[in-house]
């Protein structure tokens, strides 16, 4: 009987450690919703970037004069077998990133057969460059950009890193990131 009580106590204590972090759980419990993405920044060629920004980000001030950049940035590249998907397929990444002090930028790329893999790489690079050149206005740090992809997006991220096309990057996550509960 005492062993059963001990097991129950241990499960009760350890279970919360396996779930989402406490701040996110409290936010969800109070019914507050995360701020919506700043959507549809055009990067040219019909491509766009959505930004998911933490609430406390210091955006550009009066007359567009940027305040000091603070937040590191994750540029996310969606999956879809190179033929489908879009920048809105971010799953739980915005909440996860914002709760940890990151800006999440989700980029578009044209599907095959509208272009080929090299064209998709060029599209993602265009998105990365747009983020680098504009993120300070949204409270981000252009010197702290990590690129991350899921599935086909992971492949594109790996190609960009291997070919050194993304400029100076703080990191690369070329992995099937949706397999994790982020």
mmCIF file of C-alpha atoms in Angstrom:
data_model
loop_
_atom_site.group_PDB
_atom_site.id
_atom_site.type_symbol
_atom_site.label_atom_id
_atom_site.label_comp_id
_atom_site.label_asym_id
_atom_site.label_seq_id
_atom_site.Cartn_x
_atom_site.Cartn_y
_atom_site.Cartn_z
ATOM 1 C CA UNK A 1 0.000 0.000 0.000
ATOM 2 C CA UNK A 2 2.792 2.412 0.881
ATOM 3 C CA UNK A 3 4.494 1.608 -2.430
ATOM 4 C CA UNK A 4 1.315 2.503 -4.311
ATOM 5 C CA UNK A 5 1.074 5.802 -2.421
ATOM 6 C CA UNK A 6 4.710 6.562 -3.222
ATOM 7 C CA UNK A 7 4.151 5.844 -6.927
ATOM 8 C CA UNK A 8 1.078 8.106 -6.985
ATOM 9 C CA UNK A 9 2.990 10.931 -5.295
ATOM 10 C CA UNK A 10 5.918 10.560 -7.705
ATOM 11 C CA UNK A 11 3.621 10.596 -10.728
ATOM 12 C CA UNK A 12 1.807 13.663 -9.376
ATOM 13 C CA UNK A 13 5.083 15.507 -8.863
ATOM 14 C CA UNK A 14 6.782 14.451 -12.102
ATOM 15 C CA UNK A 15 3.867 14.621 -14.559
ATOM 16 C CA UNK A 16 3.867 18.431 -14.872
ATOM 17 C CA UNK A 17 7.550 18.313 -15.781
ATOM 18 C CA UNK A 18 6.717 16.290 -18.891
ATOM 19 C CA UNK A 19 4.134 18.743 -20.256
ATOM 20 C CA UNK A 20 4.316 22.267 -21.661
ATOM 21 C CA UNK A 21 6.161 24.805 -19.591
ATOM 22 C CA UNK A 22 4.299 26.422 -16.713
ATOM 23 C CA UNK A 23 3.893 29.888 -18.246
ATOM 24 C CA UNK A 24 2.336 28.450 -21.396
ATOM 25 C CA UNK A 25 0.079 26.160 -19.375
ATOM 26 C CA UNK A 26 -1.077 29.079 -17.204
ATOM 27 C CA UNK A 27 -1.710 31.199 -20.294
ATOM 28 C CA UNK A 28 -3.838 28.439 -21.807
ATOM 29 C CA UNK A 29 -5.690 27.887 -18.517
ATOM 30 C CA UNK A 30 -6.675 31.570 -18.303
ATOM 31 C CA UNK A 31 -8.058 31.517 -21.839
ATOM 32 C CA UNK A 32 -5.656 34.178 -23.096
ATOM 33 C CA UNK A 33 -4.664 33.743 -26.687
ATOM 34 C CA UNK A 34 -1.296 34.457 -28.184
ATOM 35 C CA UNK A 35 -1.008 37.602 -30.279
ATOM 36 C CA UNK A 36 -1.806 36.965 -33.939
ATOM 37 C CA UNK A 37 0.948 36.788 -36.504
ATOM 38 C CA UNK A 38 1.907 39.910 -38.368
ATOM 39 C CA UNK A 39 1.037 38.422 -41.714
ATOM 40 C CA UNK A 40 1.970 38.776 -45.292
ATOM 41 C CA UNK A 41 5.093 40.889 -45.481
ATOM 42 C CA UNK A 42 5.997 40.786 -49.167
ATOM 43 C CA UNK A 43 9.536 39.671 -49.971
ATOM 44 C CA UNK A 44 9.070 39.936 -53.748
ATOM 45 C CA UNK A 45 8.091 37.495 -56.457
ATOM 46 C CA UNK A 46 4.701 36.856 -54.836
ATOM 47 C CA UNK A 47 6.386 35.408 -51.732
ATOM 48 C CA UNK A 48 5.555 36.462 -48.188
ATOM 49 C CA UNK A 49 6.756 36.113 -44.595
ATOM 50 C CA UNK A 50 4.591 35.880 -41.472
ATOM 51 C CA UNK A 51 6.083 37.067 -38.190
ATOM 52 C CA UNK A 52 5.075 35.715 -34.778
ATOM 53 C CA UNK A 53 6.402 38.245 -32.278
ATOM 54 C CA UNK A 54 6.585 38.057 -28.458
ATOM 55 C CA UNK A 55 4.301 40.589 -26.789
ATOM 56 C CA UNK A 56 7.156 42.615 -25.283
ATOM 57 C CA UNK A 57 9.093 43.112 -28.517
ATOM 58 C CA UNK A 58 10.370 46.635 -29.031
ATOM 59 C CA UNK A 59 9.174 47.667 -32.457
ATOM 60 C CA UNK A 60 10.397 50.668 -34.426
ATOM 61 C CA UNK A 61 9.589 53.919 -32.686
ATOM 62 C CA UNK A 62 8.538 57.334 -33.921
ATOM 63 C CA UNK A 63 9.620 58.096 -37.499
ATOM 64 C CA UNK A 64 10.658 54.466 -37.977
ATOM 65 C CA UNK A 65 13.742 54.827 -35.776
ATOM 66 C CA UNK A 66 14.390 51.328 -34.491
ATOM 67 C CA UNK A 67 14.917 50.747 -30.819
ATOM 68 C CA UNK A 68 17.692 48.334 -29.884
ATOM 69 C CA UNK A 69 17.024 44.858 -31.300
ATOM 70 C CA UNK A 70 16.537 42.191 -28.666
ATOM 71 C CA UNK A 71 14.936 38.963 -29.793
ATOM 72 C CA UNK A 72 16.697 36.136 -31.620
ATOM 73 C CA UNK A 73 14.830 34.931 -34.700
ATOM 74 C CA UNK A 74 13.856 31.491 -35.995
ATOM 75 C CA UNK A 75 13.184 31.428 -39.741
ATOM 76 C CA UNK A 76 10.875 28.453 -40.243
ATOM 77 C CA UNK A 77 10.515 26.605 -43.564
ATOM 78 C CA UNK A 78 7.370 24.461 -43.839
ATOM 79 C CA UNK A 79 7.139 20.939 -45.202
ATOM 80 C CA UNK A 80 4.852 19.525 -47.841
ATOM 81 C CA UNK A 81 6.879 17.221 -50.047
ATOM 82 C CA UNK A 82 8.075 20.216 -52.118
ATOM 83 C CA UNK A 83 4.641 20.295 -53.816
ATOM 84 C CA UNK A 84 2.256 21.698 -51.180
ATOM 85 C CA UNK A 85 2.072 23.490 -47.849
ATOM 86 C CA UNK A 86 2.432 27.141 -46.981
ATOM 87 C CA UNK A 87 3.835 29.534 -44.422
ATOM 88 C CA UNK A 88 0.707 29.195 -42.236
ATOM 89 C CA UNK A 89 1.596 25.549 -41.402
ATOM 90 C CA UNK A 90 3.469 26.390 -38.210
ATOM 91 C CA UNK A 91 1.642 24.100 -35.760
ATOM 92 C CA UNK A 92 2.560 25.039 -32.152
ATOM 93 C CA UNK A 93 5.854 26.701 -33.026
ATOM 94 C CA UNK A 94 4.675 30.322 -32.570
ATOM 95 C CA UNK A 95 3.564 29.747 -28.977
ATOM 96 C CA UNK A 96 6.689 27.758 -28.210
ATOM 97 C CA UNK A 97 9.026 30.367 -29.732
ATOM 98 C CA UNK A 98 7.292 33.397 -28.216
ATOM 99 C CA UNK A 99 7.155 31.820 -24.750
ATOM 100 C CA UNK A 100 10.933 31.487 -24.884
ATOM 101 C CA UNK A 101 11.707 34.959 -26.226
ATOM 102 C CA UNK A 102 12.097 34.214 -29.943
ATOM 103 C CA UNK A 103 10.477 35.743 -32.992
ATOM 104 C CA UNK A 104 9.272 33.107 -35.446
ATOM 105 C CA UNK A 105 9.356 34.081 -39.125
ATOM 106 C CA UNK A 106 7.575 31.626 -41.417
ATOM 107 C CA UNK A 107 8.563 31.924 -45.086
ATOM 108 C CA UNK A 108 6.928 30.975 -48.384
ATOM 109 C CA UNK A 109 8.459 29.082 -51.275
ATOM 110 C CA UNK A 110 6.971 28.124 -54.629
ATOM 111 C CA UNK A 111 5.917 24.488 -55.022
ATOM 112 C CA UNK A 112 7.139 22.059 -57.653
ATOM 113 C CA UNK A 113 6.261 22.094 -60.597
ATOM 114 C CA UNK A 114 6.037 25.930 -60.559
ATOM 115 C CA UNK A 115 9.769 25.834 -59.863
ATOM 116 C CA UNK A 116 12.458 23.270 -59.101
ATOM 117 C CA UNK A 117 14.416 22.604 -55.893
ATOM 118 C CA UNK A 118 16.998 25.273 -56.731
ATOM 119 C CA UNK A 119 14.166 27.766 -57.217
ATOM 120 C CA UNK A 120 12.767 26.804 -53.819
ATOM 121 C CA UNK A 121 16.184 27.322 -52.246
ATOM 122 C CA UNK A 122 16.340 30.777 -53.862
ATOM 123 C CA UNK A 123 12.845 31.578 -52.532
ATOM 124 C CA UNK A 124 13.809 30.650 -48.970
ATOM 125 C CA UNK A 125 17.062 32.625 -49.231
ATOM 126 C CA UNK A 126 14.993 35.618 -50.366
ATOM 127 C CA UNK A 127 12.874 35.197 -47.217
ATOM 128 C CA UNK A 128 15.943 34.911 -44.977
ATOM 129 C CA UNK A 129 17.425 38.057 -46.514
ATOM 130 C CA UNK A 130 14.145 39.939 -46.038
ATOM 131 C CA UNK A 131 14.101 38.899 -42.377
ATOM 132 C CA UNK A 132 17.724 39.950 -41.895
ATOM 133 C CA UNK A 133 17.069 43.370 -43.466
ATOM 134 C CA UNK A 134 13.755 44.093 -41.709
ATOM 135 C CA UNK A 135 13.559 42.230 -38.402
ATOM 136 C CA UNK A 136 15.092 45.020 -36.290
ATOM 137 C CA UNK A 137 11.968 47.111 -37.031
ATOM 138 C CA UNK A 138 9.946 44.372 -35.301
ATOM 139 C CA UNK A 139 12.202 43.993 -32.252
ATOM 140 C CA UNK A 140 14.398 41.198 -33.604
ATOM 141 C CA UNK A 141 18.159 40.823 -33.729
ATOM 142 C CA UNK A 142 19.397 40.339 -37.320
ATOM 143 C CA UNK A 143 22.679 38.893 -36.041
ATOM 144 C CA UNK A 144 20.850 36.061 -34.249
ATOM 145 C CA UNK A 145 18.996 34.204 -37.001
ATOM 146 C CA UNK A 146 18.493 30.439 -36.906
ATOM 147 C CA UNK A 147 16.943 28.602 -39.862
ATOM 148 C CA UNK A 148 14.710 25.611 -39.144
ATOM 149 C CA UNK A 149 12.767 23.321 -41.437
ATOM 150 C CA UNK A 150 10.250 20.516 -41.360
ATOM 151 C CA UNK A 151 10.328 17.653 -43.881
ATOM 152 C CA UNK A 152 10.858 19.225 -47.333
ATOM 153 C CA UNK A 153 11.625 22.479 -45.513
ATOM 154 C CA UNK A 154 14.331 20.648 -43.599
ATOM 155 C CA UNK A 155 15.872 19.559 -46.886
ATOM 156 C CA UNK A 156 15.827 23.145 -48.184
ATOM 157 C CA UNK A 157 17.383 24.431 -44.946
ATOM 158 C CA UNK A 158 20.145 21.807 -45.215
ATOM 159 C CA UNK A 159 20.873 22.829 -48.816
ATOM 160 C CA UNK A 160 21.034 26.504 -47.842
ATOM 161 C CA UNK A 161 23.447 25.743 -45.006
ATOM 162 C CA UNK A 162 25.631 23.408 -47.088
ATOM 163 C CA UNK A 163 25.847 25.927 -49.931
ATOM 164 C CA UNK A 164 26.362 28.832 -47.497
ATOM 165 C CA UNK A 165 23.562 30.799 -49.139
ATOM 166 C CA UNK A 166 21.792 32.164 -46.074
ATOM 167 C CA UNK A 167 24.447 34.637 -45.021
ATOM 168 C CA UNK A 168 25.733 34.590 -41.462
ATOM 169 C CA UNK A 169 23.487 32.336 -39.379
ATOM 170 C CA UNK A 170 23.467 31.667 -35.650
ATOM 171 C CA UNK A 171 22.300 28.112 -36.246
ATOM 172 C CA UNK A 172 20.632 25.548 -38.485
ATOM 173 C CA UNK A 173 17.990 22.995 -37.446
ATOM 174 C CA UNK A 174 17.683 20.648 -40.412
ATOM 175 C CA UNK A 175 15.444 18.071 -38.816
ATOM 176 C CA UNK A 176 11.899 16.809 -38.930
ATOM 177 C CA UNK A 177 10.985 19.292 -36.201
ATOM 178 C CA UNK A 178 7.267 18.442 -36.186
ATOM 179 C CA UNK A 179 8.125 15.025 -34.764
ATOM 180 C CA UNK A 180 8.796 16.867 -31.495
ATOM 181 C CA UNK A 181 6.139 18.478 -29.337
ATOM 182 C CA UNK A 182 7.226 22.068 -29.961
#
